[in-house]
Short mmCIF file of C-alpha atoms in Angstrom, two decimals:
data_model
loop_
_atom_site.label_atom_id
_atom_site.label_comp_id
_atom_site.label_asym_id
_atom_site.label_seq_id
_atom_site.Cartn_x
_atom_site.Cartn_y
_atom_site.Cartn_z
CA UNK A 25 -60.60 -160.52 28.05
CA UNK A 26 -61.33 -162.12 30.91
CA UNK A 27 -58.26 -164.34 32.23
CA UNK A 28 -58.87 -167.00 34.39
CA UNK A 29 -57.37 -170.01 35.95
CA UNK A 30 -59.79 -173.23 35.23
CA UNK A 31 -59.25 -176.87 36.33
CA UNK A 32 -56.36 -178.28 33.91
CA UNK A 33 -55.25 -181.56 32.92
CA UNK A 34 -51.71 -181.88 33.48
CA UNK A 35 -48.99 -184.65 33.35
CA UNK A 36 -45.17 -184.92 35.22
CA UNK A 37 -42.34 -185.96 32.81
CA UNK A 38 -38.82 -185.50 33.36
CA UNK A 39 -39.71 -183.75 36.90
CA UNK A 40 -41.85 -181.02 35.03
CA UNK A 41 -45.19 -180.32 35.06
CA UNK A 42 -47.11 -180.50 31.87
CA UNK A 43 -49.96 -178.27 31.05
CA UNK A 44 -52.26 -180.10 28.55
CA UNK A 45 -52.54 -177.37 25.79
CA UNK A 46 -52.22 -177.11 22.49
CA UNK A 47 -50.04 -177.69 19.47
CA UNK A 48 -48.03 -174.37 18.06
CA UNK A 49 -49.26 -171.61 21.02
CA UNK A 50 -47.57 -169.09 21.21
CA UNK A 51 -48.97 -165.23 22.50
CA UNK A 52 -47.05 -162.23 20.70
CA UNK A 53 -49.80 -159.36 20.23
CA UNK A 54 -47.95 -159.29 16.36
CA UNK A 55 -46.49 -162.01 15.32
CA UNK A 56 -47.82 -164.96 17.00
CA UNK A 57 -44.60 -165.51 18.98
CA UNK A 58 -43.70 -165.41 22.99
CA UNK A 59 -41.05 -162.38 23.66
CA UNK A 60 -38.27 -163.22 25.31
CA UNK A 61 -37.42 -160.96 28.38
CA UNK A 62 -33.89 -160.22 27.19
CA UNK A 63 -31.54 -160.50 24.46
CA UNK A 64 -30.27 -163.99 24.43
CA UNK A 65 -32.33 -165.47 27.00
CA UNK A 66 -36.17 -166.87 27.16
CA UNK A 67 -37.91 -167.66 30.39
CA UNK A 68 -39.90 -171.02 31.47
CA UNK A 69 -41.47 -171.34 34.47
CA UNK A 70 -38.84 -172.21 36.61
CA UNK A 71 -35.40 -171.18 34.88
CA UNK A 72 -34.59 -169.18 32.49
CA UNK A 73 -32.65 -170.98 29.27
CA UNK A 74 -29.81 -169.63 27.40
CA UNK A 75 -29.64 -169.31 23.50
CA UNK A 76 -26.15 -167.81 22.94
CA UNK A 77 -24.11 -170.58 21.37
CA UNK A 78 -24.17 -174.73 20.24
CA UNK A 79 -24.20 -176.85 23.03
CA UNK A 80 -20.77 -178.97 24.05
CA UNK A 81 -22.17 -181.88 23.34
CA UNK A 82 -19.31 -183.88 20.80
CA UNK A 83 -17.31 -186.14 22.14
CA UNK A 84 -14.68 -189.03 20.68
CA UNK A 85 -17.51 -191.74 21.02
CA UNK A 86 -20.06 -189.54 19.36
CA UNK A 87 -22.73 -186.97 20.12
CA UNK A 88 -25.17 -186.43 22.83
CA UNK A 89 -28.91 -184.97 21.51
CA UNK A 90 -30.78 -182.91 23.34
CA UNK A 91 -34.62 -183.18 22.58
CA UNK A 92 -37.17 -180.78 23.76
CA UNK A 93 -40.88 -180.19 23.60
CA UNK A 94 -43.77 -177.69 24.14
CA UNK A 95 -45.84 -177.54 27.16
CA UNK A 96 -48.56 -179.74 26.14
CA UNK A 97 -49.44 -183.32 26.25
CA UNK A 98 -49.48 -184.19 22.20
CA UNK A 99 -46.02 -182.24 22.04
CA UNK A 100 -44.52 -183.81 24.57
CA UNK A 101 -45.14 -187.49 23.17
CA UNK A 102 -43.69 -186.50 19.72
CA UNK A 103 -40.45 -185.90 21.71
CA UNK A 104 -40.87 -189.21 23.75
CA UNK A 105 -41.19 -191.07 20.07
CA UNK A 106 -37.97 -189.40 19.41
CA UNK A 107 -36.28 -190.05 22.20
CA UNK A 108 -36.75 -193.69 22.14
CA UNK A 109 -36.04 -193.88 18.71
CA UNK A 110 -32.81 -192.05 18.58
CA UNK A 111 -31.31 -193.55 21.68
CA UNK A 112 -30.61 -196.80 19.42
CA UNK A 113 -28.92 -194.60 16.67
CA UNK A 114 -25.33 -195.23 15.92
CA UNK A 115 -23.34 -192.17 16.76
CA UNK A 116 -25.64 -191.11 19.49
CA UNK A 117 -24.43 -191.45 22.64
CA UNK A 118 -26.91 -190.39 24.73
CA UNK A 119 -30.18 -188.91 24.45
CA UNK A 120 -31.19 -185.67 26.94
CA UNK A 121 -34.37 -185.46 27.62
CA UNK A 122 -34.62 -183.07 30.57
CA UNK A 123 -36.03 -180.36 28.32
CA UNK A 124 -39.27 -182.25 27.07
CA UNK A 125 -42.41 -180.32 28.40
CA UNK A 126 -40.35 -176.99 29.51
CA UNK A 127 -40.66 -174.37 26.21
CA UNK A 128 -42.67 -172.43 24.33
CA UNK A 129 -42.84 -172.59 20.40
CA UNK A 130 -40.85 -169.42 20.02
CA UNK A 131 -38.09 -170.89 22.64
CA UNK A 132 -38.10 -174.29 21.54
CA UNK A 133 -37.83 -172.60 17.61
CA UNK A 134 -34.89 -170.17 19.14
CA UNK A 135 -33.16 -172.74 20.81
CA UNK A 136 -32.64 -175.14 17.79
CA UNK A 137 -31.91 -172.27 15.99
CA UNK A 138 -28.56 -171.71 18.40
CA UNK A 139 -27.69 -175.21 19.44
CA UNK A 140 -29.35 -175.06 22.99
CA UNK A 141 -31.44 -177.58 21.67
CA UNK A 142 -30.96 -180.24 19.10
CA UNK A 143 -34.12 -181.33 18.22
CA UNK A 144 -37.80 -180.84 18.12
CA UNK A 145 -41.26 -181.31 16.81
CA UNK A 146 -42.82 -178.28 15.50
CA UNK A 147 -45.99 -177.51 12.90
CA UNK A 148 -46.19 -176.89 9.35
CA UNK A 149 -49.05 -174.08 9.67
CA UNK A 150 -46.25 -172.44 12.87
CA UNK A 151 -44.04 -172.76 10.20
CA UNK A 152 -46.04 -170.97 7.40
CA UNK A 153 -47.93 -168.69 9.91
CA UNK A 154 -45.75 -167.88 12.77
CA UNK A 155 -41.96 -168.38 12.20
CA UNK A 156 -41.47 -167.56 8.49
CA UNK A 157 -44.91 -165.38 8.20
CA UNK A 158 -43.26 -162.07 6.65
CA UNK A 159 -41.47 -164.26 4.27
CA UNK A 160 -45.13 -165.66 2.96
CA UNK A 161 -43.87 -169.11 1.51
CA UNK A 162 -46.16 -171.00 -0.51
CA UNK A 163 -44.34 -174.64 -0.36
CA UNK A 164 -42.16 -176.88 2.48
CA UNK A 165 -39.01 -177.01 -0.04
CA UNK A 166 -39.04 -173.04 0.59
CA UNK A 167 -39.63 -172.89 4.44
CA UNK A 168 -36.74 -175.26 4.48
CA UNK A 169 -34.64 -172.69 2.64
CA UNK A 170 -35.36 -170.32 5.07
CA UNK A 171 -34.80 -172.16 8.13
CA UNK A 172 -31.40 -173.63 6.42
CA UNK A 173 -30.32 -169.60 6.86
CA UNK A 174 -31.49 -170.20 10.50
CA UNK A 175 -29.24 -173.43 11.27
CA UNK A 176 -32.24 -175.82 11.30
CA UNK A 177 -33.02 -178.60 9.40
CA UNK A 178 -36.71 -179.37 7.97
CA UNK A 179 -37.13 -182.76 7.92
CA UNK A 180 -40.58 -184.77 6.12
CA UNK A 181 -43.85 -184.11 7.59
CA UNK A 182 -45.97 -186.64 8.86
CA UNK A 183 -49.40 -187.03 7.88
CA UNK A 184 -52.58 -185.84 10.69
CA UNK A 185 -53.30 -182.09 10.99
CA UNK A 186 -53.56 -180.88 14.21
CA UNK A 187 -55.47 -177.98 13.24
CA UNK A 188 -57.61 -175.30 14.86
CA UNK A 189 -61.15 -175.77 15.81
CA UNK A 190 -63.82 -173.90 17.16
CA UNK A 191 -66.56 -176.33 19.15
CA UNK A 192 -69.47 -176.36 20.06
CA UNK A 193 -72.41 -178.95 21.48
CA UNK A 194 -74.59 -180.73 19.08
CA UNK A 195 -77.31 -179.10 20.73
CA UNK A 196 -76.54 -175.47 20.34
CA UNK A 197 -75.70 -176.02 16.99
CA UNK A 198 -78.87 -177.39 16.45
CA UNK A 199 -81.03 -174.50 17.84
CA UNK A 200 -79.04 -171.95 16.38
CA UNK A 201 -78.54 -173.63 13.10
CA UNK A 202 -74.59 -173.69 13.30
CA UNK A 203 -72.56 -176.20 10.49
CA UNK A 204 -69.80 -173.45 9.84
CA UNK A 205 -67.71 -171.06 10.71
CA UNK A 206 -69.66 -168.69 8.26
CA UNK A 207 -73.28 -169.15 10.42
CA UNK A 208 -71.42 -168.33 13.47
CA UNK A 209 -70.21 -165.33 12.36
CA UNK A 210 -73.09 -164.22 11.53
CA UNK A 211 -74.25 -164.74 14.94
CA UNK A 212 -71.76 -162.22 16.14
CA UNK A 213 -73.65 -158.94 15.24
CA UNK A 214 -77.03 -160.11 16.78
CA UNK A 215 -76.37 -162.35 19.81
CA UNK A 216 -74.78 -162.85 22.86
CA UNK A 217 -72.98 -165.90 22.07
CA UNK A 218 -70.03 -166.62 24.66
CA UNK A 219 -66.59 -168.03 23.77
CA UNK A 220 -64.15 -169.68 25.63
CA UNK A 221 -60.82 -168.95 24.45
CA UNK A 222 -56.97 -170.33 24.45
CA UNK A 223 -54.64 -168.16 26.37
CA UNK A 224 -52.33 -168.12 23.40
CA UNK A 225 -55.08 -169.02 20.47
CA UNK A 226 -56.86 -165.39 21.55
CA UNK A 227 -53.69 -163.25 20.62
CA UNK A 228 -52.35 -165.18 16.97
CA UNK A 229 -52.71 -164.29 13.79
CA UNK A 230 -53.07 -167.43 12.93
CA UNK A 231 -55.99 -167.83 15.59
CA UNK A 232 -58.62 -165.55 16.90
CA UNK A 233 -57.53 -162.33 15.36
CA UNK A 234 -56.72 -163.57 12.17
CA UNK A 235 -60.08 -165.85 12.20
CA UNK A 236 -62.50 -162.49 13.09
CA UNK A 237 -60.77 -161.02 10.31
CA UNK A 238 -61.03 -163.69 7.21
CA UNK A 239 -64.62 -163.91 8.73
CA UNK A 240 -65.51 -160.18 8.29
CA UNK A 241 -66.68 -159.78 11.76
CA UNK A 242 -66.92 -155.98 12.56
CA UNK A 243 -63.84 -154.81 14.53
CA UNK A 244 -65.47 -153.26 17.22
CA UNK A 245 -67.84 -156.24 17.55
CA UNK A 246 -64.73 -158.15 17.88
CA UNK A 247 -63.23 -156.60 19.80
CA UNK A 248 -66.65 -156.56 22.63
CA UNK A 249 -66.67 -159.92 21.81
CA UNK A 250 -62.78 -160.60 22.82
CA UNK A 251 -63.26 -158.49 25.83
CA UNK A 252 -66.02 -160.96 26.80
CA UNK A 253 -64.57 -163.86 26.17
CA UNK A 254 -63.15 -166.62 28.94
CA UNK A 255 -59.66 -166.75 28.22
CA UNK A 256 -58.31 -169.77 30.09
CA UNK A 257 -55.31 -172.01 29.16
CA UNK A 258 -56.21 -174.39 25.88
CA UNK A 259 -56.18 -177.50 27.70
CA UNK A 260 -59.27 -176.15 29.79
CA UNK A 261 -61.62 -174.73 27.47
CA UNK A 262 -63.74 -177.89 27.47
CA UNK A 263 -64.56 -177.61 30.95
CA UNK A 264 -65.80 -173.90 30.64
CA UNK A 265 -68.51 -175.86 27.73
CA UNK A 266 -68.86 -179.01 29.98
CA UNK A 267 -69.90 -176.38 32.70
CA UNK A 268 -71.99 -174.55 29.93
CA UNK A 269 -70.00 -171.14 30.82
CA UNK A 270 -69.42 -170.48 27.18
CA UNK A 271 -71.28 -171.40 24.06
CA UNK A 272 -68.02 -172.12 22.00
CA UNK A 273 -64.35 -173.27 22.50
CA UNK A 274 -61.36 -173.37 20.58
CA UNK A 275 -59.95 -176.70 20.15
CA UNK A 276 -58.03 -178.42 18.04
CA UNK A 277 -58.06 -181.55 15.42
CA UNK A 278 -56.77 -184.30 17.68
CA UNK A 279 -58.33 -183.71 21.07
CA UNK A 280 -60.04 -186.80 22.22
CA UNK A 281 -62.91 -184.93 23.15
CA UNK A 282 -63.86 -184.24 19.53
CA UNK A 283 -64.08 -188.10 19.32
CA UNK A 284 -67.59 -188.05 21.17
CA UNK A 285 -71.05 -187.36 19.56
CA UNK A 286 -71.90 -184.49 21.26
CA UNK A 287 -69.78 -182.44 20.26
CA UNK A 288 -69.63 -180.40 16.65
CA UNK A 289 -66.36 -179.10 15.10
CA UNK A 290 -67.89 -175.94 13.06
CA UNK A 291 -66.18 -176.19 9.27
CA UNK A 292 -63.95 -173.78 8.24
CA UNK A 293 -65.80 -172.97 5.02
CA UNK A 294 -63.59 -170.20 4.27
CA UNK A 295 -60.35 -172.81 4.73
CA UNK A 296 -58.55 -169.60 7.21
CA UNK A 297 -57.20 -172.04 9.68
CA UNK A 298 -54.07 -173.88 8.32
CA UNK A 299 -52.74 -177.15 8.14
CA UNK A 300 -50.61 -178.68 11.14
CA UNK A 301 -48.61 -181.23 10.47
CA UNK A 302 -46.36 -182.35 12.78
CA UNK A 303 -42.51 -182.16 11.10
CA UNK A 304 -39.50 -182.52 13.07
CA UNK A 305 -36.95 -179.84 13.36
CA UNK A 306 -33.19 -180.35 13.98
CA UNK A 307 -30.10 -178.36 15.00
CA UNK A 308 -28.23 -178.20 11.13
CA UNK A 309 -24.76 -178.73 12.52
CA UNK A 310 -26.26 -182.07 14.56
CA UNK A 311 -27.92 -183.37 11.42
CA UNK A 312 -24.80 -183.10 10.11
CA UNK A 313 -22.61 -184.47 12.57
CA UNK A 314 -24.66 -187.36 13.11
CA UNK A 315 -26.75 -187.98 9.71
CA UNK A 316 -28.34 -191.18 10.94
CA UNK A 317 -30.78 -189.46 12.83
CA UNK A 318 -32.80 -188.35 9.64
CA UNK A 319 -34.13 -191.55 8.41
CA UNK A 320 -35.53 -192.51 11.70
CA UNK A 321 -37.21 -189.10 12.13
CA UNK A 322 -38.69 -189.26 8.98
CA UNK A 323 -39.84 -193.34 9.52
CA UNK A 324 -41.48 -191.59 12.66
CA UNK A 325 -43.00 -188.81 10.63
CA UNK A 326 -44.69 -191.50 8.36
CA UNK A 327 -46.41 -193.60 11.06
CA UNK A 328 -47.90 -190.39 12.54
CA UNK A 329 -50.47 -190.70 9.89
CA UNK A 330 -54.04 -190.00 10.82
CA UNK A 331 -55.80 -187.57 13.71
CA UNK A 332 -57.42 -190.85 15.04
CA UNK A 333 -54.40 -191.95 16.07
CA UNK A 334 -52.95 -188.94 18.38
CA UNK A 335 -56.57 -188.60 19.61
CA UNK A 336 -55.90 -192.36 20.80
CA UNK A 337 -52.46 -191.59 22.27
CA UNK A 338 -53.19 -188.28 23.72
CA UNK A 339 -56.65 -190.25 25.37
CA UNK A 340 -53.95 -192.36 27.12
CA UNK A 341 -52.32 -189.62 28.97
CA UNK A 342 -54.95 -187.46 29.43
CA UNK A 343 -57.53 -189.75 30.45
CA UNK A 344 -56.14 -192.73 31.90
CA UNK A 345 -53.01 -191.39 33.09
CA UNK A 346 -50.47 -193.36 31.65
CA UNK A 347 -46.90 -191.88 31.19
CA UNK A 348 -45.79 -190.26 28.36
CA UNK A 349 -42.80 -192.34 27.85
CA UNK A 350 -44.69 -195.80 28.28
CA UNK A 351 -47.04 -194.48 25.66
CA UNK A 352 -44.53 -193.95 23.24
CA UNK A 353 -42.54 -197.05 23.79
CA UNK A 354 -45.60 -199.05 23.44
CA UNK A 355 -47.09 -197.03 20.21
CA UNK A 356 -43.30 -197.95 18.49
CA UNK A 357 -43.91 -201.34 19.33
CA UNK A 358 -46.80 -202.09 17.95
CA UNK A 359 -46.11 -200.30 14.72
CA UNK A 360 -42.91 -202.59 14.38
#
């Protein structure tokens, strides 16, 4: 694979800076999860974040909730909804939001596990795919089972799919006669086609490997073909096809890009990829020391109800540069 550092979008909140990539990335060779360096600890950028033990964060008045994100712009709006939301919930007393746009999924999922971290939004196909894959549930009432065992609470999932994609232009789909996922693997044995890839997307199971597999792409064409590939972070693979370095990107469901007409989401006719909903994910013993935050979560879940609109939000902070938090506040406003 060739790794490479392209032009990214990025955005500042809370002091941190944002890469824009994609919903549920994560880059363990086997399970679709980061590894943490050490026992007990998983490493950002800048410090490394503890996961031994629930955070202090009670008090006589009521509780303090930490909310965190992933690295990437979509993510990191879900926790500014939240935010805003829960800092007018009786029995919070404040809302900590230094963590939004610092973690992985596998140290955002680890730190709600232990307490470091309250809440956060995950995906129901990371869910399915990544966190609870060896368990192979078939329904949300039994991933919540299993993350019950694992001190988080499942809460309702709200309704756009932030799925996988792999794009192309209208125009190469055209001359090469490309409408699914089946035609282009075809195209694997007897052309040169050349992918750009997600840093993270290339290594899941869930992703790449898993895709070349339901596809019955020949392993050691795959593998020439993964070797060739541009492997840049996910939030850049656009401008390796804007720069027509690669024939085909991964994307996903709600990038605004995918908005325009020339550009062609090939269908998963083989339905590999799964479903991404966005769900929120709390600490169990917060949920139950302060129960009120449910019912907003869940009124949040139900507004987040179609990919057009996270294309539109995302557009705002990717595009026009607005912040984050402004976004949010303005999105709740509207919908009230």
């Amino acid at each position: 694979m060739k790794r490479r550092q392209t032009r990214r979008r990025v955005l500042t909140t809370a002091g941190v800076v944002v890469t824009a990539t994609a919903a549920g990335c994560t880059n363990d060779e086997t399970s679709g999860s980061e590894p943490t360096d050490e026992e007990g600890t998983t490493s950002t950028d800048d410090k490394t974040t503890t996961t031994d033990g629930d955070a202090d964060r009670d008090s006589s008045n009521g509780r303090d909730v930490a909310v965190g994100s992933k690295r990437f712009t979509e993510n990191v709006l879900l926790a500014e909804l939240s935010v805003s939301l829960l800092s007018r919930v009786d029995g919070v007393t404040s809302v900590l939001e230094e963590t939004i746009g610092e973690r992985t999924t596998v140290q955002s999922f680890v730190d709600t596990e232990y307490g470091g971290l309250d809440h956060y939004w995950e995906y129901t196909g990371t869910l399915f795919r990544s966190h609870y894959a060896h368990e192979s549930p078939e329904t949300i009432e039994e991933v919540r089972k299993l993350a019950a065992d694992d001190d988080i609470a499942v809460l309702e999932p709200g309704g756009f799919d932030n799925t996988y994609e792999l794009v192309t232009t209208d125009s190469f789909a055209s001359e090469h006669g490309l409408e699914t996922l089946t035609d282009l693997a075809e195209k694997f044995g007897d052309s040169d086609v050349r992918f750009g890839l997600g840093d993270e997307f290339v290594h899941r199971i869930d992703g790449w490997r898993g895709f070349v597999d339901a596809y019955d792409v020949d392993a050691d064409r795959a593998n020439e073909i993964t070797s060739d590939a541009e492997v840049v972070p996910a939030g850049s693979t656009y401008d390796l096809l804007e720069a027509e370095e690669v024939d085909v990107v991964m994307g996903f469901s709600t990038d605004p890009e995918l908005g325009g007409a020339d550009l062609v989401a090939l269908e998963d006719d083989r339905s590999f990829f799964p479903t991404y909903n966005p769900v929120a994910l709390v600490h169990q013993p917060t949920l139950e020391a302060v129960p009120e935050i449910e019912a907003p979560l869940n009124d949040l879940a139900s507004l987040l109800d179609s990919t057009e609109t996270m294309r539109e939000l995302i557009a705002r902070v990717d595009d026009d540069g607005e912040d984050p938090s402004t976004v949010a506040t303005a999105f709740l406003a509207e919908e009230r």
